[in-house]
Backbone as JSON Lines, residues from 0, in Angstrom:
{"i":0,"aa":"M","n":[-26.52,11.43,-24.06],"ca":[-26.44,10.6,-22.8],"c":[-25.45,10.8,-21.59]}
{"i":1,"aa":"P","n":[-25.62,11.07,-20.62],"ca":[-24.37,11.96,-19.88],"c":[-23.89,10.73,-18.84]}
{"i":2,"aa":"L","n":[-22.81,11.12,-18.79],"ca":[-21.89,9.69,-18.42],"c":[-22.41,9.88,-16.99]}
{"i":3,"aa":"T","n":[-22.34,8.58,-16.14],"ca":[-22.57,8.11,-14.68],"c":[-21.45,8.43,-14.3]}
{"i":4,"aa":"P","n":[-21.36,9.48,-13.04],"ca":[-19.63,9.81,-12.15],"c":[-19.66,8.6,-11.77]}
{"i":5,"aa":"E","n":[-18.38,8.53,-11.93],"ca":[-17.54,7.32,-10.99],"c":[-17.9,6.82,-9.77]}
{"i":6,"aa":"P","n":[-18.16,5.93,-8.73],"ca":[-18.29,5.56,-7.29],"c":[-17.49,6.27,-6.66]}
{"i":7,"aa":"A","n":[-17.77,7.17,-5.63],"ca":[-16.45,7.58,-4.48],"c":[-16.38,6.22,-3.25]}
{"i":8,"aa":"P","n":[-15.57,6.18,-2.81],"ca":[-14.72,5.74,-1.83],"c":[-15.79,6.4,-0.66]}
{"i":9,"aa":"P","n":[-16.44,5.11,0.01],"ca":[-17.3,5.39,1.33],"c":[-16.66,6.9,2.28]}
{"i":10,"aa":"A","n":[-18.09,7.26,2.54],"ca":[-17.84,8.52,2.89],"c":[-17.11,8.56,4.84]}
{"i":11,"aa":"G","n":[-16.62,9.42,4.69],"ca":[-15.95,9.26,6.19],"c":[-14.01,8.51,5.92]}
{"i":12,"aa":"L","n":[-13.91,8.12,4.63],"ca":[-12.94,6.92,5.09],"c":[-11.67,8.49,5.31]}
{"i":13,"aa":"L","n":[-11.06,7.94,6.1],"ca":[-9.63,8.8,6.36],"c":[-8.69,8.18,6.38]}
{"i":14,"aa":"I","n":[-7.79,8.58,5.32],"ca":[-5.92,8.01,5.2],"c":[-5.11,9.11,5.84]}
{"i":15,"aa":"R","n":[-4.58,7.83,7.25],"ca":[-3.48,8.77,8.17],"c":[-2.51,7.9,8.73]}
{"i":16,"aa":"E","n":[-1.22,8.36,8.91],"ca":[-0.07,7.77,9.22],"c":[-0.28,7.1,10.5]}
{"i":17,"aa":"A","n":[0.18,5.66,10.16],"ca":[-0.14,4.34,10.76],"c":[0.45,5.12,12.06]}
{"i":18,"aa":"R","n":[-0.02,4.44,13.26],"ca":[-0.17,4.77,14.9],"c":[0.08,3.22,15.26]}
{"i":19,"aa":"P","n":[1.1,3.02,16.44],"ca":[1.52,1.78,16.9],"c":[-0.18,0.99,17.52]}
{"i":20,"aa":"G","n":[-0.91,1.58,17.79],"ca":[-1.94,0.96,18.49],"c":[-2.52,0.29,16.73]}
{"i":21,"aa":"D","n":[-2.05,0.62,15.97],"ca":[-2.7,-0.09,14.53],"c":[-2.03,-1.6,14.14]}
{"i":22,"aa":"L","n":[-0.83,-1.33,14.51],"ca":[-0.31,-2.81,15.22],"c":[-0.88,-4.11,14.53]}
{"i":23,"aa":"P","n":[-1.87,-4.53,15.83],"ca":[-2.55,-6.25,15.39],"c":[-3.18,-5.77,14.14]}
{"i":24,"aa":"T","n":[-4.09,-4.76,14.21],"ca":[-4.89,-4.92,13.3],"c":[-4.41,-4.67,11.31]}
{"i":25,"aa":"L","n":[-3.02,-4.03,11.28],"ca":[-2.54,-4.37,10.13],"c":[-1.97,-5.75,9.78]}
{"i":26,"aa":"V","n":[-1.32,-6.26,11.15],"ca":[-0.85,-7.79,10.64],"c":[-1.84,-8.35,10.48]}
{"i":27,"aa":"A","n":[-2.98,-7.96,11.09],"ca":[-4.06,-8.98,10.64],"c":[-4.47,-9.06,8.88]}
{"i":28,"aa":"L","n":[-4.59,-8.02,8.68],"ca":[-5.03,-7.99,7.38],"c":[-3.75,-8.78,6.9]}
{"i":29,"aa":"F","n":[-2.31,-8.53,6.91],"ca":[-1.55,-9.57,5.83],"c":[-1.9,-10.84,6.35]}
{"i":30,"aa":"A","n":[-1.78,-10.76,7.33],"ca":[-2.33,-12.29,7.8],"c":[-3.43,-12.87,7.0]}
{"i":31,"aa":"A","n":[-4.65,-12.54,6.56],"ca":[-5.49,-12.96,6.05],"c":[-5.43,-12.98,4.78]}
{"i":32,"aa":"D","n":[-4.56,-12.31,3.92],"ca":[-3.88,-12.74,2.49],"c":[-3.49,-13.77,2.34]}
{"i":33,"aa":"T","n":[-4.26,-14.78,1.04],"ca":[-4.38,-16.16,0.78],"c":[-3.13,-15.81,-0.71]}
{"i":34,"aa":"L","n":[-2.85,-14.68,-0.72],"ca":[-2.22,-15.0,-1.95],"c":[-0.46,-14.45,-2.07]}
{"i":35,"aa":"G","n":[-0.7,-13.31,-0.57],"ca":[0.67,-12.74,-0.53],"c":[1.55,-13.82,-0.12]}
{"i":36,"aa":"G","n":[1.66,-14.71,0.3],"ca":[2.49,-16.0,0.72],"c":[4.27,-15.27,1.62]}
{"i":37,"aa":"H","n":[3.59,-13.91,2.34],"ca":[5.08,-13.53,2.72],"c":[5.09,-14.07,4.22]}
{"i":38,"aa":"G","n":[3.92,-15.51,4.83],"ca":[4.05,-15.59,6.17],"c":[3.82,-14.95,7.33]}
{"i":39,"aa":"D","n":[2.95,-14.12,6.96],"ca":[2.09,-13.25,7.91],"c":[1.28,-14.03,9.0]}
{"i":40,"aa":"T","n":[1.48,-13.86,10.2],"ca":[0.69,-14.54,11.2],"c":[0.42,-13.54,12.36]}
{"i":41,"aa":"T","n":[-0.92,-13.85,13.06],"ca":[-1.28,-13.01,14.43],"c":[-0.45,-13.65,14.83]}
{"i":42,"aa":"A","n":[0.23,-14.86,15.29],"ca":[0.61,-15.26,16.4],"c":[1.66,-14.73,17.52]}
{"i":43,"aa":"P","n":[1.1,-14.81,18.74],"ca":[1.91,-13.79,19.39],"c":[3.27,-14.14,19.51]}
{"i":44,"aa":"D","n":[3.83,-15.23,19.33],"ca":[5.38,-14.84,18.89],"c":[5.77,-13.92,18.3]}
{"i":45,"aa":"A","n":[5.23,-13.64,17.1],"ca":[5.76,-12.93,16.14],"c":[5.29,-11.54,16.22]}
{"i":46,"aa":"L","n":[4.85,-10.93,17.2],"ca":[4.54,-9.48,17.15],"c":[5.62,-8.77,17.59]}
{"i":47,"aa":"D","n":[6.79,-9.57,18.28],"ca":[8.27,-8.5,18.75],"c":[8.44,-7.97,17.29]}
{"i":48,"aa":"R","n":[8.22,-9.16,16.43],"ca":[9.31,-8.31,14.97],"c":[8.55,-7.65,14.24]}
{"i":49,"aa":"Y","n":[6.98,-7.89,14.45],"ca":[6.35,-6.65,13.96],"c":[6.39,-5.41,14.58]}
{"i":50,"aa":"R","n":[6.47,-5.5,15.97],"ca":[6.68,-3.9,16.54],"c":[8.07,-3.71,16.49]}
{"i":51,"aa":"A","n":[9.02,-4.62,15.85],"ca":[10.19,-3.7,15.52],"c":[10.58,-3.36,14.34]}
{"i":52,"aa":"A","n":[9.54,-4.08,13.04],"ca":[9.3,-3.29,11.9],"c":[9.01,-1.86,11.9]}
{"i":53,"aa":"F","n":[7.53,-1.82,12.47],"ca":[6.88,-0.76,12.51],"c":[8.17,0.48,13.2]}
{"i":54,"aa":"A","n":[8.52,0.01,14.09],"ca":[9.32,0.89,14.47],"c":[10.31,1.34,13.54]}
{"i":55,"aa":"A","n":[11.48,0.22,13.13],"ca":[12.24,1.01,11.78],"c":[11.53,1.65,10.98]}
{"i":56,"aa":"I","n":[10.34,1.18,10.66],"ca":[9.37,2.47,9.31],"c":[9.39,3.83,9.96]}
{"i":57,"aa":"A","n":[8.97,3.91,11.43],"ca":[8.67,4.94,11.85],"c":[9.66,5.96,12.0]}
{"i":58,"aa":"E","n":[11.44,5.43,11.92],"ca":[12.07,6.08,12.43],"c":[12.82,6.4,11.34]}
{"i":59,"aa":"D","n":[12.23,5.87,9.65],"ca":[13.09,6.55,8.75],"c":[12.71,7.38,8.04]}
{"i":60,"aa":"P","n":[12.78,8.73,7.89],"ca":[12.3,9.77,7.15],"c":[12.22,9.36,5.61]}
{"i":61,"aa":"R","n":[12.28,8.72,5.42],"ca":[12.11,7.89,3.59],"c":[10.71,7.5,3.62]}
{"i":62,"aa":"A","n":[10.37,6.52,4.59],"ca":[9.33,5.94,4.64],"c":[8.3,6.25,5.83]}
{"i":63,"aa":"H","n":[6.72,5.76,4.91],"ca":[5.77,6.23,5.73],"c":[4.82,4.95,5.23]}
{"i":64,"aa":"L","n":[4.33,4.73,6.78],"ca":[2.79,3.42,6.76],"c":[1.82,4.33,6.8]}
{"i":65,"aa":"Y","n":[1.08,3.91,6.45],"ca":[-0.3,4.37,6.54],"c":[-1.32,3.65,6.22]}
{"i":66,"aa":"A","n":[-2.31,4.04,7.5],"ca":[-3.33,3.2,8.01],"c":[-4.77,3.92,6.86]}
{"i":67,"aa":"A","n":[-5.94,3.07,6.63],"ca":[-7.2,3.75,6.07],"c":[-8.02,3.48,7.44]}
{"i":68,"aa":"E","n":[-8.95,4.14,7.22],"ca":[-9.87,4.13,8.7],"c":[-11.52,4.56,8.2]}
{"i":69,"aa":"L","n":[-12.31,3.67,8.31],"ca":[-13.76,4.19,8.66],"c":[-14.31,3.55,9.69]}
{"i":70,"aa":"E","n":[-14.84,4.81,9.76],"ca":[-15.85,4.62,11.18],"c":[-15.39,3.92,12.27]}
{"i":71,"aa":"G","n":[-13.78,4.81,12.57],"ca":[-13.17,4.65,13.56],"c":[-12.32,3.06,13.38]}
{"i":72,"aa":"R","n":[-12.14,2.63,12.42],"ca":[-11.94,1.16,12.35],"c":[-10.71,0.92,10.94]}
{"i":73,"aa":"V","n":[-9.86,0.5,11.17],"ca":[-8.71,0.29,10.09],"c":[-9.23,-0.77,9.69]}
{"i":74,"aa":"V","n":[-9.3,-0.37,7.89],"ca":[-9.94,-1.45,6.89],"c":[-9.02,-1.08,5.71]}
{"i":75,"aa":"G","n":[-7.55,-0.62,5.77],"ca":[-6.38,-1.31,4.87],"c":[-5.38,-0.35,5.4]}
{"i":76,"aa":"T","n":[-3.94,-0.57,4.35],"ca":[-3.11,0.32,4.53],"c":[-1.73,-0.04,3.77]}
{"i":77,"aa":"F","n":[-1.15,0.52,3.71],"ca":[0.03,1.11,2.62],"c":[1.09,1.66,2.97]}
{"i":78,"aa":"Q","n":[2.28,1.09,2.65],"ca":[3.53,1.96,2.61],"c":[4.08,2.61,1.77]}
{"i":79,"aa":"L","n":[4.81,4.26,1.63],"ca":[5.17,4.75,1.16],"c":[6.62,4.83,1.57]}
{"i":80,"aa":"V","n":[7.74,4.64,0.18],"ca":[9.02,5.09,0.33],"c":[9.5,5.77,-0.61]}
{"i":81,"aa":"F","n":[10.32,7.01,0.05],"ca":[10.95,7.52,-0.74],"c":[12.45,7.09,-1.34]}
{"i":82,"aa":"V","n":[12.87,7.31,-2.49],"ca":[14.5,7.49,-2.99],"c":[14.89,8.79,-3.81]}
{"i":83,"aa":"T","n":[16.18,8.43,-4.07],"ca":[16.79,9.27,-5.02],"c":[17.85,8.8,-5.32]}
{"i":84,"aa":"S","n":[17.76,8.88,-6.98],"ca":[18.44,7.63,-7.27],"c":[19.41,8.64,-8.23]}
{"i":85,"aa":"L","n":[20.6,7.87,-8.76],"ca":[21.65,8.92,-10.19],"c":[20.5,8.7,-11.47]}
{"i":86,"aa":"P","n":[20.05,7.67,-11.87],"ca":[19.31,7.7,-13.27],"c":[18.47,8.91,-13.12]}
{"i":87,"aa":"G","n":[18.32,9.25,-14.12],"ca":[17.1,10.43,-14.34],"c":[17.6,11.34,-13.87]}
{"i":88,"aa":"Q","n":[18.81,11.92,-13.86],"ca":[19.58,12.89,-13.14],"c":[19.28,12.95,-11.76]}
{"i":89,"aa":"G","n":[19.48,12.39,-11.01],"ca":[19.13,12.42,-9.57],"c":[17.76,12.53,-9.04]}
{"i":90,"aa":"A","n":[16.65,11.63,-9.7],"ca":[15.06,11.84,-10.23],"c":[14.76,11.12,-8.55]}
{"i":91,"aa":"R","n":[14.05,12.06,-8.32],"ca":[13.08,11.59,-6.46],"c":[12.21,10.37,-7.11]}
{"i":92,"aa":"R","n":[12.07,9.32,-6.76],"ca":[11.12,8.34,-6.74],"c":[10.47,7.27,-5.75]}
{"i":93,"aa":"A","n":[9.29,6.96,-5.81],"ca":[8.5,6.73,-4.61],"c":[8.39,5.4,-5.08]}
{"i":94,"aa":"F","n":[7.77,4.4,-4.0],"ca":[7.69,2.62,-4.25],"c":[6.59,2.6,-2.93]}
{"i":95,"aa":"L","n":[5.36,2.33,-4.12],"ca":[4.18,1.66,-3.32],"c":[4.54,0.41,-2.57]}
{"i":96,"aa":"E","n":[3.93,-0.04,-1.45],"ca":[4.05,-1.06,-1.22],"c":[3.31,-1.34,-0.31]}
{"i":97,"aa":"A","n":[2.98,-3.01,0.24],"ca":[2.29,-3.42,1.45],"c":[0.71,-3.12,1.22]}
{"i":98,"aa":"V","n":[-0.3,-2.97,-0.02],"ca":[-1.38,-2.44,-0.6],"c":[-2.04,-3.21,0.69]}
{"i":99,"aa":"Q","n":[-3.02,-3.33,1.14],"ca":[-3.87,-4.33,1.6],"c":[-5.1,-3.51,1.81]}
{"i":100,"aa":"V","n":[-6.34,-3.94,1.57],"ca":[-7.52,-3.51,2.24],"c":[-8.3,-4.69,2.61]}
{"i":101,"aa":"D","n":[-8.96,-4.65,3.64],"ca":[-9.67,-5.97,4.71],"c":[-10.88,-6.36,3.34]}
{"i":102,"aa":"G","n":[-10.63,-7.79,3.13],"ca":[-11.21,-8.55,1.98],"c":[-12.9,-8.07,2.22]}
{"i":103,"aa":"S","n":[-13.5,-8.23,3.65],"ca":[-14.82,-8.17,3.08],"c":[-15.51,-6.59,2.72]}
{"i":104,"aa":"L","n":[-14.05,-5.8,2.57],"ca":[-14.58,-4.74,1.66],"c":[-14.16,-4.33,0.83]}
{"i":105,"aa":"R","n":[-13.45,-5.26,-0.17],"ca":[-13.12,-4.93,-1.24],"c":[-14.43,-4.41,-2.53]}
{"i":106,"aa":"G","n":[-13.78,-3.65,-3.41],"ca":[-14.91,-3.14,-4.12],"c":[-15.58,-1.63,-3.76]}
{"i":107,"aa":"Q","n":[-14.92,-1.59,-2.46],"ca":[-16.01,-0.25,-2.07],"c":[-14.74,1.0,-2.21]}
{"i":108,"aa":"R","n":[-13.9,0.56,-2.99],"ca":[-12.85,1.81,-3.33],"c":[-11.72,2.05,-2.68]}
{"i":109,"aa":"I","n":[-11.82,1.99,-1.41],"ca":[-10.9,1.97,-0.49],"c":[-9.82,1.99,-1.14]}
{"i":110,"aa":"G","n":[-9.32,0.55,-1.77],"ca":[-8.26,0.91,-2.33],"c":[-7.44,1.93,-3.47]}
{"i":111,"aa":"E","n":[-8.61,2.15,-4.01],"ca":[-8.45,3.15,-4.87],"c":[-8.03,4.33,-4.65]}
{"i":112,"aa":"A","n":[-8.62,4.92,-3.14],"ca":[-8.68,5.67,-2.12],"c":[-7.03,6.29,-1.95]}
{"i":113,"aa":"M","n":[-6.47,4.96,-1.5],"ca":[-5.63,4.83,-0.6],"c":[-4.22,4.95,-1.92]}
{"i":114,"aa":"V","n":[-4.7,4.4,-2.91],"ca":[-3.33,4.86,-4.1],"c":[-3.47,5.98,-4.55]}
{"i":115,"aa":"R","n":[-4.44,6.62,-5.01],"ca":[-4.62,8.06,-4.82],"c":[-4.08,8.32,-4.39]}
{"i":116,"aa":"F","n":[-4.32,8.38,-2.82],"ca":[-3.43,9.14,-2.16],"c":[-2.34,9.55,-2.2]}
{"i":117,"aa":"A","n":[-1.45,8.17,-2.0],"ca":[-0.2,7.91,-2.55],"c":[0.38,8.7,-3.64]}
{"i":118,"aa":"M","n":[-0.34,8.29,-4.7],"ca":[-0.03,8.88,-5.89],"c":[0.14,11.0,-5.73]}
{"i":119,"aa":"E","n":[-0.97,11.13,-5.09],"ca":[-0.9,12.64,-4.51],"c":[0.24,12.83,-3.56]}
{"i":120,"aa":"K","n":[0.41,12.17,-2.69],"ca":[1.78,11.9,-1.82],"c":[3.3,12.62,-2.63]}
{"i":121,"aa":"A","n":[3.32,11.67,-3.23],"ca":[4.53,11.45,-4.62],"c":[4.78,12.64,-5.18]}
{"i":122,"aa":"A","n":[3.68,12.78,-5.85],"ca":[3.51,14.26,-6.59],"c":[3.64,15.38,-5.49]}
{"i":123,"aa":"A","n":[3.41,15.72,-4.67],"ca":[3.6,16.73,-4.16],"c":[5.07,16.81,-3.72]}
{"i":124,"aa":"E","n":[5.54,15.67,-3.74],"ca":[7.34,15.35,-3.25],"c":[8.4,15.34,-4.22]}
{"i":125,"aa":"G","n":[7.84,16.03,-5.29],"ca":[8.14,16.2,-6.66],"c":[9.03,14.73,-7.25]}
{"i":126,"aa":"V","n":[8.38,13.67,-7.09],"ca":[8.5,12.27,-7.43],"c":[8.22,11.89,-9.15]}
{"i":127,"aa":"A","n":[9.46,11.76,-9.45],"ca":[9.17,11.49,-11.25],"c":[8.79,10.15,-11.77]}
{"i":128,"aa":"A","n":[8.84,9.05,-10.6],"ca":[7.65,8.35,-10.87],"c":[7.76,7.2,-9.8]}
{"i":129,"aa":"L","n":[6.26,6.65,-9.59],"ca":[5.83,5.82,-8.66],"c":[5.3,4.84,-9.05]}
{"i":130,"aa":"T","n":[6.04,3.67,-8.16],"ca":[6.54,2.08,-9.07],"c":[6.15,1.44,-7.68]}
{"i":131,"aa":"L","n":[5.38,0.31,-7.61],"ca":[4.98,-1.23,-6.88],"c":[5.36,-2.23,-8.07]}
{"i":132,"aa":"T","n":[5.21,-3.35,-6.97],"ca":[5.37,-5.1,-7.67],"c":[4.42,-5.47,-7.23]}
{"i":133,"aa":"S","n":[3.78,-6.3,-8.12],"ca":[2.08,-7.31,-7.52],"c":[2.6,-8.48,-8.08]}
{"i":134,"aa":"S","n":[2.44,-9.42,-7.0],"ca":[2.33,-10.64,-7.23],"c":[1.8,-11.37,-8.43]}
{"i":135,"aa":"K","n":[2.57,-12.13,-9.22],"ca":[1.73,-12.45,-10.57],"c":[0.37,-13.15,-10.83]}
{"i":136,"aa":"L","n":[0.49,-13.63,-9.02],"ca":[-0.87,-14.5,-8.87],"c":[-2.19,-13.5,-8.82]}
{"i":137,"aa":"R","n":[-1.71,-12.28,-8.9],"ca":[-2.84,-11.0,-8.34],"c":[-3.46,-10.66,-9.55]}
{"i":138,"aa":"S","n":[-4.22,-11.52,-10.59],"ca":[-4.67,-11.12,-11.87],"c":[-5.81,-10.1,-11.58]}
{"i":139,"aa":"D","n":[-7.13,-9.67,-10.24],"ca":[-7.39,-8.66,-10.03],"c":[-6.58,-7.34,-9.59]}
{"i":140,"aa":"A","n":[-5.61,-7.85,-9.08],"ca":[-5.03,-6.24,-8.54],"c":[-4.31,-5.59,-9.75]}
{"i":141,"aa":"H","n":[-3.85,-6.74,-11.06],"ca":[-3.3,-6.21,-11.65],"c":[-3.9,-5.33,-12.94]}
{"i":142,"aa":"R","n":[-5.23,-5.64,-12.69],"ca":[-6.89,-4.63,-13.85],"c":[-6.62,-3.41,-13.19]}
{"i":143,"aa":"F","n":[-6.65,-3.6,-11.22],"ca":[-6.98,-2.3,-10.71],"c":[-6.04,-1.38,-11.1]}
{"i":144,"aa":"Y","n":[-4.91,-1.68,-11.11],"ca":[-4.04,-1.1,-11.31],"c":[-3.33,-0.04,-12.47]}
{"i":145,"aa":"R","n":[-4.27,-1.34,-12.97],"ca":[-3.98,-0.33,-15.04],"c":[-4.8,0.55,-15.33]}
{"i":146,"aa":"R","n":[-6.27,-0.15,-14.03],"ca":[-7.43,1.18,-14.12],"c":[-6.86,2.61,-13.46]}
{"i":147,"aa":"L","n":[-6.03,2.46,-12.85],"ca":[-5.77,3.95,-11.93],"c":[-4.38,4.33,-12.78]}
{"i":148,"aa":"G","n":[-4.06,3.7,-14.03],"ca":[-2.74,4.35,-15.28],"c":[-1.57,4.11,-14.66]}
{"i":149,"aa":"F","n":[-1.33,2.95,-14.26],"ca":[0.08,1.97,-14.03],"c":[0.49,1.16,-14.88]}
{"i":150,"aa":"A","n":[1.63,1.16,-15.58],"ca":[1.67,0.06,-16.73],"c":[2.81,-0.58,-16.4]}
{"i":151,"aa":"N","n":[2.66,-1.63,-17.0],"ca":[3.82,-2.79,-17.18],"c":[4.76,-2.2,-18.07]}
{"i":152,"aa":"S","n":[5.76,-2.02,-16.99],"ca":[7.17,-1.09,-17.9],"c":[8.37,-1.75,-17.72]}
{"i":153,"aa":"H","n":[8.25,-2.63,-16.66],"ca":[9.19,-3.44,-15.93],"c":[9.3,-5.03,-15.71]}
{"i":154,"aa":"E","n":[9.98,-5.59,-15.79],"ca":[9.66,-7.06,-15.41],"c":[10.93,-6.97,-14.05]}
{"i":155,"aa":"G","n":[9.84,-7.69,-12.98],"ca":[10.32,-7.69,-11.89],"c":[11.44,-9.42,-11.63]}
{"i":156,"aa":"F","n":[12.1,-8.71,-10.86],"ca":[12.79,-10.16,-9.97],"c":[12.92,-10.14,-8.56]}
{"i":157,"aa":"K","n":[12.98,-11.11,-7.9],"ca":[13.29,-11.04,-6.69],"c":[14.37,-12.28,-6.43]}
{"i":158,"aa":"I","n":[14.97,-12.62,-5.39],"ca":[15.34,-13.48,-5.01],"c":[15.23,-13.71,-3.2]}
{"i":159,"aa":"V","n":[15.01,-14.85,-2.9],"ca":[14.53,-14.97,-1.06],"c":[16.16,-14.87,-0.52]}
{"i":160,"aa":"L","n":[16.37,-14.39,0.23],"ca":[17.72,-14.5,0.96],"c":[17.66,-14.68,2.15]}
{"i":161,"aa":"A","n":[16.64,-14.62,2.74],"ca":[16.59,-15.33,4.26],"c":[15.13,-16.16,4.66]}
């Protein structure tokens, strides 16, 4: 019996560098995340902090903020950060951060397209490993990342400093 092909992301999905005009939508995606616990908000008094963060990311040649666009609307985002470390004989590594898809569009393989895009970008940069962290509360996300080939290889730790 022939295998059924995996469903594809929506036709016309575009993954591109985020632009300043995307900022309100990106912030809204994070603010809508009930599990994130990052305190993101669409309150107008927070916009200057988001603008400053966007500018800092844009100025850092190692950091790239992406937007996934469908039919002219931003529906997802992620950040990819490249570092060189001494371990691994000076290996280049990449960190995948802030992966977020519009909640009403989950299950349509938008997140998969974004993560695969990040994997391809990292591989093209000669990266030895792509790392991400995910809240222990996100069991669905953990299954998603495992399906894409990620493994639970390390125990993560965090301390809140501010």
